[in-house]
Amino acid sequence: MNKTLLIKSGVIAIIGIILLVVLSSVSGTLRERQSFQNIAKTSVARSWTGAQNILGPILVVPYTVEWDRTEWSEDRKRKIVRHKSLTGVKYVLPNQTQIQSRINTDIRYQGIYQFPVYATQLNINGGFSADNISEQIAVNLPSQNAVLTYTQPYLSIAVSDARGINSVPTLSWSGNEYAFKAGSQLTFMDKGIHALLPNQLIANIKNQQEIKFSLDLNLRGMDEIKFFPTALNYQLSLSSPWPHPKFYGDFLPLSRTVSDQGFDAQWQVSSFASNMEEKINLCEKGQCEQILKGSFGVEFIEAVDGYLQSERSLKYGFLFIVLIFVAFFIFEILKNLPIHPVQYALVGLAIALFYLLLLSLSEHINFLLSYLLAAIASVLLIGFYLVTVLRNGKTALMFSGLLTLLYFTLYIIVSAEDFALLMGSSLVFIVLAVVMVSTRHIDWYQLEDNLKTNTQTDEVTDQ
């Protein structure tokens, strides 16, 4: 059996593998550019602020327990009285917390990169139940003669980046006003603010029914804003002119509207859903890591991320090259027009260059225009080259049309994120079906004999 066809197929396969390495190099360049973008984002966050995580308000009640305990001396000959003391804190969740915020967004630039930043005023109000405070601050005493003393309580709000607090807020607490101080005074999230409350608050708690509080917190941040539902009933309402929000976390909005003019979203989370009471109890025992789990928020994303779209395009790069090679190979067989492996390689390199051109253009103009310019350049280059290779202008025009159709299909696949896999696999199936149908009458053994005859004829002619 003549091996000419098998050898040529193997050579084309090797060229395909080499082009796969080229595409991997382009992918490496993409990752490098993404790392530059992350460095630029860090630089902007350093001069502005980073993403904000908001926890609270939480009422913190420090306490001290003192008691005397009779113990044997070290020599076990007499009994002595030792004075013991224990300090700790009790965390009390509000019965209700309502937060309303209008988030105003802007764009900050760092070189060729741009990042969304925001400024907002959080209108926070809620209330504590006197019965709930009494219940939550109860302490199991180690001895009947133990004396429990509560020290000055305070209300804490924690944020992830305190540089974003634009002004010092004032706490309205049961009709009185108290100034906030720097630092949350929380061991598990120390950045933020706290307001010292009257010492007699706990002593007079039984004389009150419900304690109302409110404050306005001016905050700025970058990229996203996230909340921890630290209340028995936690309600959050956010609105913004940003048209491309991404809602994420353990709790999605109860209702939301998104349009070109912005978005409105409302959340409502109960302690049954967040399990925050159990987390608070664990934190009082020194296990606070669970409190920082179970958050939700919104991310201000770009509608079309050029790097993300380029990355999706690259995933289909090798498939794209294979489809062109298959078209060449079928044309070579059906028209008996030999195409040299070098010509396969040059066309493949032109397609690989399309992805590098797309990446570089998308850093400066929007992705759709970048894709259009790179595709036009690739089609014109390959079409001009094929006029000579295929020795027929109409055939070259047909291949240029096929290439244009493939570029159009690739863009549809890249844009349809949810259906990308379905569309990609359907395209492969259709191409395979076309190849099988168009070559079903070919006698491959006879084709090998013809190739052998043509090769021998060329050798005689050369001699």
Tab-separated table of C-alpha atoms in Angstrom:
chain	number	residue	atom	x	y	z
A	1	MET	CA	0.000	0.000	0.000
A	2	ASN	CA	1.256	3.481	-0.926
A	3	LYS	CA	2.058	5.554	2.132
A	4	THR	CA	2.099	8.977	0.415
A	5	LEU	CA	-1.310	10.028	1.731
A	6	LEU	CA	-0.504	8.801	5.231
A	7	ILE	CA	2.831	10.615	5.268
A	8	LYS	CA	1.291	13.888	4.143
A	9	SER	CA	-1.443	13.561	6.750
A	10	GLY	CA	1.239	13.025	9.391
A	11	VAL	CA	3.175	16.088	8.245
A	12	ILE	CA	0.028	18.222	8.412
A	13	ALA	CA	-0.672	16.867	11.904
A	14	ILE	CA	2.841	17.848	13.022
A	15	ILE	CA	2.286	21.352	11.619
A	16	GLY	CA	-0.950	21.500	13.603
A	17	ILE	CA	0.907	20.577	16.796
A	18	ILE	CA	3.505	23.291	16.124
A	19	LEU	CA	0.696	25.812	15.643
A	20	LEU	CA	-0.823	24.636	18.919
A	21	VAL	CA	2.458	25.642	20.594
A	22	VAL	CA	2.194	29.039	18.880
A	23	LEU	CA	-1.345	29.463	20.247
A	24	SER	CA	-0.068	28.504	23.699
A	25	SER	CA	2.494	31.293	23.393
A	26	VAL	CA	-0.292	33.757	22.556
A	27	SER	CA	-2.200	32.443	25.574
A	28	GLY	CA	0.887	33.076	27.714
A	29	THR	CA	0.990	36.654	26.433
A	30	LEU	CA	-2.674	37.017	27.398
A	31	ARG	CA	-1.974	35.831	30.937
A	32	GLU	CA	0.953	38.242	31.149
A	33	ARG	CA	-1.257	41.158	30.122
A	34	GLN	CA	-3.857	40.089	32.690
A	35	SER	CA	-1.163	40.132	35.369
A	36	PHE	CA	-0.247	43.688	34.306
A	37	GLN	CA	-3.925	44.568	34.663
A	38	ASN	CA	-3.961	43.172	38.207
A	39	ILE	CA	-0.855	45.207	39.062
A	40	ALA	CA	-2.563	48.321	37.731
A	41	LYS	CA	-5.673	47.510	39.794
A	42	THR	CA	-3.556	47.177	42.915
A	43	SER	CA	-1.998	50.563	42.179
A	44	VAL	CA	-5.423	52.202	41.821
A	45	ALA	CA	-6.652	50.504	45.010
A	46	ARG	CA	-3.582	51.816	46.854
A	47	SER	CA	-4.403	55.429	45.971
A	48	TRP	CA	-8.203	55.088	46.152
A	49	THR	CA	-9.458	52.147	48.232
A	50	GLY	CA	-10.028	48.469	47.637
A	51	ALA	CA	-13.251	46.466	47.610
A	52	GLN	CA	-15.320	47.087	50.733
A	53	ASN	CA	-16.731	44.450	53.102
A	54	ILE	CA	-19.182	45.802	55.671
A	55	LEU	CA	-19.997	43.984	58.914
A	56	GLY	CA	-22.327	45.314	61.577
A	57	PRO	CA	-23.637	47.110	63.463
A	58	ILE	CA	-23.017	44.841	66.455
A	59	LEU	CA	-23.410	45.740	70.108
A	60	VAL	CA	-20.336	44.670	72.076
A	61	VAL	CA	-20.585	44.326	75.858
A	62	PRO	CA	-17.269	43.629	77.680
A	63	TYR	CA	-17.478	41.994	81.078
A	64	THR	CA	-15.345	40.862	83.989
A	65	VAL	CA	-16.045	37.982	86.387
A	66	GLU	CA	-14.221	37.889	89.751
A	67	TRP	CA	-14.453	35.254	92.446
A	68	ASP	CA	-12.523	33.655	95.288
A	69	ARG	CA	-11.695	29.974	95.203
A	70	THR	CA	-10.358	27.884	98.091
A	71	GLU	CA	-7.516	25.597	97.043
A	72	TRP	CA	-4.864	23.407	98.679
A	73	SER	CA	-1.409	24.902	98.888
A	74	GLU	CA	1.383	23.425	96.812
A	75	ASP	CA	2.660	21.354	99.733
A	76	ARG	CA	-0.911	20.129	100.333
A	77	LYS	CA	-0.671	21.066	104.039
A	78	ARG	CA	-3.154	23.930	104.201
A	79	LYS	CA	-5.928	25.587	102.287
A	80	ILE	CA	-5.548	29.038	100.786
A	81	VAL	CA	-7.978	31.407	99.109
A	82	ARG	CA	-7.031	32.503	95.580
A	83	HIS	CA	-8.636	35.418	93.780
A	84	LYS	CA	-9.672	34.615	90.204
A	85	SER	CA	-10.792	36.875	87.384
A	86	LEU	CA	-12.057	36.319	83.858
A	87	THR	CA	-12.645	38.865	81.087
A	88	GLY	CA	-14.606	38.472	77.896
A	89	VAL	CA	-17.102	40.116	75.546
A	90	LYS	CA	-20.688	39.442	74.588
A	91	TYR	CA	-21.921	40.201	71.085
A	92	VAL	CA	-25.545	41.241	70.628
A	93	LEU	CA	-27.220	41.246	67.216
A	94	PRO	CA	-29.844	43.872	66.401
A	95	ASN	CA	-33.393	42.623	66.026
A	96	GLN	CA	-33.660	44.702	62.876
A	97	THR	CA	-31.108	46.318	60.594
A	98	GLN	CA	-32.106	48.242	57.479
A	99	ILE	CA	-29.476	49.635	55.112
A	100	GLN	CA	-30.265	51.841	52.145
A	101	SER	CA	-27.596	52.995	49.734
A	102	ARG	CA	-27.310	54.874	46.477
A	103	ILE	CA	-23.954	53.939	44.937
A	104	ASN	CA	-22.426	56.481	42.563
A	105	THR	CA	-19.819	55.018	40.242
A	106	ASP	CA	-16.888	56.450	38.318
A	107	ILE	CA	-13.924	55.205	36.278
A	108	ARG	CA	-10.264	55.440	37.280
A	109	TYR	CA	-7.463	54.923	34.748
A	110	GLN	CA	-4.027	53.428	35.149
A	111	GLY	CA	-2.160	53.418	31.851
A	112	ILE	CA	-4.330	51.631	29.275
A	113	TYR	CA	-6.462	50.022	31.990
A	114	GLN	CA	-9.650	51.336	33.552
A	115	PHE	CA	-11.418	50.266	36.751
A	116	PRO	CA	-14.811	51.101	38.286
A	117	VAL	CA	-14.778	52.901	41.641
A	118	TYR	CA	-17.684	54.090	43.734
A	119	ALA	CA	-18.786	56.370	46.549
A	120	THR	CA	-21.902	55.807	48.621
A	121	GLN	CA	-23.724	56.875	51.747
A	122	LEU	CA	-25.031	53.947	53.777
A	123	ASN	CA	-28.157	54.954	55.676
A	124	ILE	CA	-28.155	52.424	58.521
A	125	ASN	CA	-30.934	52.168	61.073
A	126	GLY	CA	-32.392	49.466	63.256
A	127	GLY	CA	-33.220	48.486	66.773
A	128	PHE	CA	-32.321	46.255	69.703
A	129	SER	CA	-34.833	44.497	71.910
A	130	ALA	CA	-34.200	44.954	75.640
A	131	ASP	CA	-35.180	41.316	76.247
A	132	ASN	CA	-32.771	40.142	73.578
A	133	ILE	CA	-29.897	42.173	75.053
A	134	SER	CA	-30.580	40.734	78.509
A	135	GLU	CA	-30.607	37.237	77.122
A	136	GLN	CA	-27.495	37.599	74.981
A	137	ILE	CA	-25.276	39.153	77.679
A	138	ALA	CA	-26.030	36.456	80.254
A	139	VAL	CA	-22.840	34.807	81.590
A	140	ASN	CA	-22.500	31.411	83.238
A	141	LEU	CA	-20.794	32.140	86.559
A	142	PRO	CA	-18.065	29.749	87.737
A	143	SER	CA	-18.980	30.126	91.404
A	144	GLN	CA	-21.848	31.211	93.621
A	145	ASN	CA	-19.715	34.007	95.063
A	146	ALA	CA	-18.662	35.248	91.619
A	147	VAL	CA	-19.231	38.917	90.859
A	148	LEU	CA	-20.153	39.871	87.278
A	149	THR	CA	-19.302	43.401	86.147
A	150	TYR	CA	-20.162	44.859	82.773
A	151	THR	CA	-17.841	47.573	81.479
A	152	GLN	CA	-18.573	50.257	78.913
A	153	PRO	CA	-20.441	48.831	75.884
A	154	TYR	CA	-19.964	50.080	72.339
A	155	LEU	CA	-21.517	49.727	68.899
A	156	SER	CA	-19.145	48.470	66.205
A	157	ILE	CA	-19.141	48.586	62.432
A	158	ALA	CA	-16.272	46.908	60.586
A	159	VAL	CA	-15.093	47.646	57.031
A	160	SER	CA	-12.297	46.007	55.088
A	161	ASP	CA	-10.570	49.254	54.078
A	162	ALA	CA	-10.944	52.089	56.612
A	163	ARG	CA	-9.378	54.567	54.165
A	164	GLY	CA	-12.726	54.550	52.383
A	165	ILE	CA	-14.530	56.231	55.319
A	166	ASN	CA	-14.907	59.778	54.020
A	167	SER	CA	-16.220	61.460	57.171
A	168	VAL	CA	-16.738	60.715	60.846
A	169	PRO	CA	-20.364	59.640	61.343
A	170	THR	CA	-22.510	60.309	64.388
A	171	LEU	CA	-24.561	57.597	66.082
A	172	SER	CA	-28.125	58.371	67.079
A	173	TRP	CA	-28.966	56.019	69.980
A	174	SER	CA	-32.338	56.293	71.731
A	175	GLY	CA	-32.533	59.980	70.887
A	176	ASN	CA	-28.979	60.757	72.028
A	177	GLU	CA	-25.952	61.281	69.818
A	178	TYR	CA	-22.521	59.710	70.251
A	179	ALA	CA	-19.329	60.208	68.248
A	180	PHE	CA	-17.643	57.312	66.515
A	181	LYS	CA	-13.968	56.549	67.025
A	182	ALA	CA	-11.473	54.794	64.761
A	183	GLY	CA	-11.220	51.015	64.849
A	184	SER	CA	-14.024	48.489	65.180
A	185	GLN	CA	-12.570	46.978	68.360
A	186	LEU	CA	-13.531	43.546	66.972
A	187	THR	CA	-10.836	40.883	67.154
A	188	PHE	CA	-11.877	39.181	63.925
A	189	MET	CA	-12.147	42.375	61.778
A	190	ASP	CA	-10.415	45.313	63.412
A	191	LYS	CA	-10.745	48.039	60.750
A	192	GLY	CA	-13.781	50.261	61.052
A	193	ILE	CA	-15.429	52.463	63.679
A	194	HIS	CA	-16.999	52.133	67.128
A	195	ALA	CA	-19.098	54.385	69.342
A	196	LEU	CA	-18.859	54.210	73.129
A	197	LEU	CA	-22.248	53.985	74.859
A	198	PRO	CA	-23.238	54.962	78.416
A	199	ASN	CA	-22.031	52.730	81.223
A	200	GLN	CA	-25.538	52.602	82.715
A	201	LEU	CA	-26.985	51.159	79.499
A	202	ILE	CA	-26.816	47.591	80.768
A	203	ALA	CA	-27.900	48.485	84.316
A	204	ASN	CA	-31.020	50.231	82.988
A	205	ILE	CA	-31.792	47.771	80.242
A	206	LYS	CA	-34.811	46.296	82.003
A	207	ASN	CA	-36.463	49.712	82.084
A	208	GLN	CA	-36.462	49.949	78.270
A	209	GLN	CA	-38.540	48.224	75.630
A	210	GLU	CA	-36.683	48.833	72.387
A	211	ILE	CA	-33.575	50.821	71.559
A	212	LYS	CA	-33.487	52.548	68.180
A	213	PHE	CA	-30.266	53.538	66.416
A	214	SER	CA	-29.309	55.196	63.141
A	215	LEU	CA	-26.242	56.562	61.376
A	216	ASP	CA	-25.009	57.609	57.949
A	217	LEU	CA	-21.726	56.120	56.795
A	218	ASN	CA	-20.014	57.734	53.785
A	219	LEU	CA	-17.870	55.112	52.127
A	220	ARG	CA	-15.896	54.708	48.946
A	221	GLY	CA	-14.475	51.593	47.377
A	222	MET	CA	-13.559	49.792	44.197
A	223	ASP	CA	-14.904	46.932	42.073
A	224	GLU	CA	-17.387	45.470	44.569
A	225	ILE	CA	-19.209	45.962	47.850
A	226	LYS	CA	-20.052	43.073	50.176
A	227	PHE	CA	-22.171	42.742	53.322
A	228	PHE	CA	-22.415	40.339	56.260
A	229	PRO	CA	-26.000	39.917	57.568
A	230	THR	CA	-25.362	40.652	61.252
A	231	ALA	CA	-28.955	40.995	62.475
A	232	LEU	CA	-31.885	38.774	63.329
A	233	ASN	CA	-33.641	40.415	60.385
A	234	TYR	CA	-31.297	42.069	57.911
A	235	GLN	CA	-32.623	44.201	55.038
A	236	LEU	CA	-30.497	45.813	52.357
A	237	SER	CA	-31.483	48.039	49.466
A	238	LEU	CA	-28.914	49.103	46.844
A	239	SER	CA	-29.299	51.255	43.755
A	240	SER	CA	-26.752	52.550	41.281
A	241	PRO	CA	-26.504	53.992	37.754
A	242	TRP	CA	-24.022	51.200	36.891
A	243	PRO	CA	-25.732	49.091	34.179
A	244	HIS	CA	-23.703	45.890	34.559
A	245	PRO	CA	-23.977	44.535	38.128
A	246	LYS	CA	-23.013	41.017	39.118
A	247	PHE	CA	-24.899	39.806	42.189
A	248	TYR	CA	-23.058	37.110	44.100
A	249	GLY	CA	-22.675	35.440	47.468
A	250	ASP	CA	-24.754	33.135	49.623
A	251	PHE	CA	-27.900	35.258	49.277
A	252	LEU	CA	-29.167	36.612	45.972
A	253	PRO	CA	-31.503	39.638	45.858
A	254	LEU	CA	-35.120	39.077	46.812
A	255	SER	CA	-36.016	41.447	43.976
A	256	ARG	CA	-33.988	43.353	41.418
A	257	THR	CA	-34.288	45.421	38.265
A	258	VAL	CA	-31.406	45.977	35.846
A	259	SER	CA	-31.453	48.308	32.838
A	260	ASP	CA	-29.184	50.597	30.854
A	261	GLN	CA	-29.945	53.282	33.453
A	262	GLY	CA	-28.643	51.188	36.353
A	263	PHE	CA	-29.976	48.721	38.883
A	264	ASP	CA	-32.056	48.432	42.034
A	265	ALA	CA	-31.805	45.389	44.297
A	266	GLN	CA	-33.255	44.384	47.671
A	267	TRP	CA	-32.135	41.649	50.022
A	268	GLN	CA	-33.830	40.285	53.124
A	269	VAL	CA	-31.915	37.751	55.232
A	270	SER	CA	-33.058	36.256	58.522
A	271	SER	CA	-30.852	34.747	61.209
A	272	PHE	CA	-32.405	31.374	60.364
A	273	ALA	CA	-30.837	31.623	56.908
A	274	SER	CA	-27.511	33.154	57.950
A	275	ASN	CA	-27.122	31.174	61.210
A	276	MET	CA	-25.482	34.305	62.579
A	277	GLU	CA	-26.556	33.706	66.188
A	278	GLU	CA	-24.674	30.416	66.297
A	279	LYS	CA	-21.647	32.036	64.657
A	280	ILE	CA	-21.667	34.813	67.253
A	281	ASN	CA	-21.806	32.273	70.095
A	282	LEU	CA	-18.825	30.432	68.624
A	283	CYS	CA	-16.934	33.723	68.277
A	284	GLU	CA	-17.406	34.461	71.972
A	285	LYS	CA	-15.571	31.179	72.573
A	286	GLY	CA	-12.708	32.201	70.292
A	287	GLN	CA	-13.887	30.645	67.010
A	288	CYS	CA	-14.666	33.717	64.917
A	289	GLU	CA	-13.745	32.501	61.423
A	290	GLN	CA	-17.327	31.422	60.684
A	291	ILE	CA	-18.633	34.991	61.019
A	292	LEU	CA	-16.731	36.011	57.894
A	293	LYS	CA	-18.513	33.337	55.862
A	294	GLY	CA	-21.963	33.737	54.432
A	295	SER	CA	-21.730	37.153	52.763
A	296	PHE	CA	-23.366	38.675	49.695
A	297	GLY	CA	-22.991	41.747	47.544
A	298	VAL	CA	-22.616	43.218	44.083
A	299	GLU	CA	-19.669	43.530	41.728
A	300	PHE	CA	-19.380	46.335	39.195
A	301	ILE	CA	-18.214	44.509	36.092
A	302	GLU	CA	-17.510	45.644	32.563
A	303	ALA	CA	-20.092	44.489	30.022
A	304	VAL	CA	-17.355	43.176	27.745
A	305	ASP	CA	-13.967	42.344	29.205
A	306	GLY	CA	-11.508	42.293	26.298
A	307	TYR	CA	-9.162	39.857	28.019
A	308	LEU	CA	-11.993	37.506	28.932
A	309	GLN	CA	-13.380	37.555	25.385
A	310	SER	CA	-9.916	37.030	23.919
A	311	GLU	CA	-9.389	34.096	26.262
A	312	ARG	CA	-12.659	32.519	25.113
A	313	SER	CA	-11.629	33.027	21.470
A	314	LEU	CA	-8.276	31.342	22.077
A	315	LYS	CA	-10.010	28.246	23.429
A	316	TYR	CA	-11.348	27.661	19.908
A	317	GLY	CA	-8.133	28.672	18.138
A	318	PHE	CA	-6.858	25.159	17.470
A	319	LEU	CA	-10.314	24.046	16.349
A	320	PHE	CA	-10.339	26.994	13.954
A	321	ILE	CA	-7.018	25.942	12.415
A	322	VAL	CA	-8.146	22.318	12.152
A	323	LEU	CA	-11.293	23.374	10.272
A	324	ILE	CA	-9.250	25.353	7.727
A	325	PHE	CA	-6.803	22.465	7.300
A	326	VAL	CA	-9.684	20.048	6.778
A	327	ALA	CA	-11.153	22.359	4.127
A	328	PHE	CA	-7.768	22.528	2.367
A	329	PHE	CA	-7.306	18.791	2.535
A	330	ILE	CA	-10.782	18.045	1.140
A	331	PHE	CA	-10.260	20.587	-1.626
A	332	GLU	CA	-6.887	19.031	-2.436
A	333	ILE	CA	-8.468	15.600	-2.724
A	334	LEU	CA	-11.578	16.603	-4.684
A	335	LYS	CA	-9.807	18.977	-7.119
A	336	ASN	CA	-6.554	16.983	-7.343
A	337	LEU	CA	-4.620	20.196	-6.641
A	338	PRO	CA	-1.625	19.543	-4.393
A	339	ILE	CA	-1.074	22.043	-1.555
A	340	HIS	CA	2.371	21.978	0.005
A	341	PRO	CA	2.707	21.540	3.820
A	342	VAL	CA	4.568	24.876	3.941
A	343	GLN	CA	1.445	26.539	2.539
A	344	TYR	CA	-0.632	24.846	5.252
A	345	ALA	CA	1.797	26.212	7.825
A	346	LEU	CA	1.706	29.798	6.508
A	347	VAL	CA	-2.101	29.890	6.505
A	348	GLY	CA	-2.112	28.430	10.028
A	349	LEU	CA	0.341	31.085	11.229
A	350	ALA	CA	-1.845	33.811	9.714
A	351	ILE	CA	-4.802	32.473	11.738
A	352	ALA	CA	-2.692	32.309	14.911
A	353	LEU	CA	-1.594	35.913	14.294
A	354	PHE	CA	-5.281	36.885	14.291
A	355	TYR	CA	-5.496	36.110	18.024
A	356	LEU	CA	-2.415	38.160	18.869
A	357	LEU	CA	-3.772	41.054	16.805
A	358	LEU	CA	-7.151	40.722	18.530
A	359	LEU	CA	-5.521	40.821	21.969
A	360	SER	CA	-3.438	43.916	21.217
A	361	LEU	CA	-6.350	45.810	19.647
A	362	SER	CA	-8.795	44.981	22.451
A	363	GLU	CA	-6.524	46.787	24.941
A	364	HIS	CA	-7.269	50.097	23.195
A	365	ILE	CA	-10.715	49.805	21.560
A	366	ASN	CA	-13.877	47.839	22.301
A	367	PHE	CA	-13.835	44.105	21.642
A	368	LEU	CA	-16.346	44.045	18.778
A	369	LEU	CA	-14.384	46.585	16.733
A	370	SER	CA	-11.116	44.825	17.627
A	371	TYR	CA	-12.533	41.508	16.459
A	372	LEU	CA	-13.848	43.054	13.240
A	373	LEU	CA	-10.506	44.687	12.334
A	374	ALA	CA	-8.454	41.582	13.161
A	375	ALA	CA	-10.827	39.324	11.207
A	376	ILE	CA	-10.791	41.609	8.139
A	377	ALA	CA	-6.984	41.747	8.192
A	378	SER	CA	-6.769	37.952	8.492
A	379	VAL	CA	-9.313	37.290	5.700
A	380	LEU	CA	-7.648	39.747	3.301
A	381	LEU	CA	-4.162	38.344	3.951
A	382	ILE	CA	-5.187	34.701	3.564
A	383	GLY	CA	-7.474	35.442	0.589
A	384	PHE	CA	-4.704	37.293	-1.262
A	385	TYR	CA	-2.297	34.425	-0.585
A	386	LEU	CA	-4.768	31.739	-1.718
A	387	VAL	CA	-5.293	33.365	-5.119
A	388	THR	CA	-1.832	32.095	-6.058
A	389	VAL	CA	-1.868	28.887	-4.018
A	390	LEU	CA	-5.176	27.626	-5.398
A	391	ARG	CA	-4.521	29.059	-8.889
A	392	ASN	CA	-8.114	30.214	-9.106
A	393	GLY	CA	-9.557	33.557	-7.993
A	394	LYS	CA	-13.076	32.217	-7.549
A	395	THR	CA	-11.881	29.363	-5.392
A	396	ALA	CA	-9.795	31.762	-3.275
A	397	LEU	CA	-12.876	33.967	-2.916
A	398	MET	CA	-14.886	30.919	-1.826
A	399	PHE	CA	-12.305	30.089	0.858
A	400	SER	CA	-12.276	33.732	1.980
A	401	GLY	CA	-16.047	33.549	2.343
A	402	LEU	CA	-15.700	30.318	4.320
A	403	LEU	CA	-13.091	31.947	6.552
A	404	THR	CA	-15.394	34.942	7.092
A	405	LEU	CA	-18.224	32.607	8.044
A	406	LEU	CA	-15.970	30.818	10.537
A	407	TYR	CA	-14.910	34.126	12.110
A	408	PHE	CA	-18.550	35.161	12.378
A	409	THR	CA	-19.464	31.818	13.952
A	410	LEU	CA	-16.551	32.079	16.386
A	411	TYR	CA	-17.717	35.527	17.515
A	412	ILE	CA	-21.243	34.216	18.112
A	413	ILE	CA	-19.815	31.326	20.165
A	414	VAL	CA	-17.582	33.641	22.205
A	415	SER	CA	-20.429	36.076	22.887
A	416	ALA	CA	-22.940	33.371	23.869
A	417	GLU	CA	-21.323	32.436	27.187
A	418	ASP	CA	-24.113	30.140	28.375
A	419	PHE	CA	-24.364	28.311	25.030
A	420	ALA	CA	-20.689	28.344	24.016
A	421	LEU	CA	-20.140	24.618	24.603
A	422	LEU	CA	-23.346	23.654	22.800
A	423	MET	CA	-22.566	25.842	19.798
A	424	GLY	CA	-18.928	24.724	19.656
A	425	SER	CA	-19.777	21.026	19.761
A	426	SER	CA	-22.542	21.571	17.167
A	427	LEU	CA	-20.049	23.259	14.849
A	428	VAL	CA	-17.629	20.335	15.137
A	429	PHE	CA	-20.434	17.871	14.442
A	430	ILE	CA	-21.585	19.829	11.376
A	431	VAL	CA	-18.054	20.013	9.979
A	432	LEU	CA	-17.537	16.283	10.501
A	433	ALA	CA	-20.851	15.573	8.767
A	434	VAL	CA	-19.869	17.762	5.793
A	435	VAL	CA	-16.490	15.998	5.516
A	436	MET	CA	-18.073	12.542	5.681
A	437	VAL	CA	-20.772	13.407	3.128
A	438	SER	CA	-18.382	15.096	0.670
A	439	THR	CA	-15.834	12.233	0.794
A	440	ARG	CA	-18.202	9.259	0.957
A	441	HIS	CA	-17.620	8.276	-2.707
A	442	ILE	CA	-13.830	8.610	-2.598
A	443	ASP	CA	-11.843	5.398	-3.136
A	444	TRP	CA	-8.957	6.084	-0.789
A	445	TYR	CA	-6.849	3.190	-2.130
A	446	GLN	CA	-7.272	4.471	-5.678
A	447	LEU	CA	-6.417	7.956	-4.445
A	448	GLU	CA	-3.145	6.664	-2.987
A	449	ASP	CA	-2.321	5.018	-6.334
A	450	ASN	CA	-3.043	8.282	-8.150
A	451	LEU	CA	-0.808	10.168	-5.737
A	452	LYS	CA	1.937	7.606	-6.324
A	453	THR	CA	1.563	7.936	-10.104
A	454	ASN	CA	1.640	11.732	-9.896
A	455	THR	CA	4.733	11.590	-7.714
A	456	GLN	CA	6.549	9.230	-10.139
A	457	THR	CA	5.545	11.424	-13.098
A	458	ASP	CA	6.945	14.507	-11.363
A	459	GLU	CA	10.198	12.682	-10.674
A	460	VAL	CA	10.566	11.621	-14.370
A	461	THR	CA	9.790	15.167	-15.480
A	462	ASP	CA	12.423	16.534	-13.161
A	463	GLN	CA	15.006	14.108	-14.570
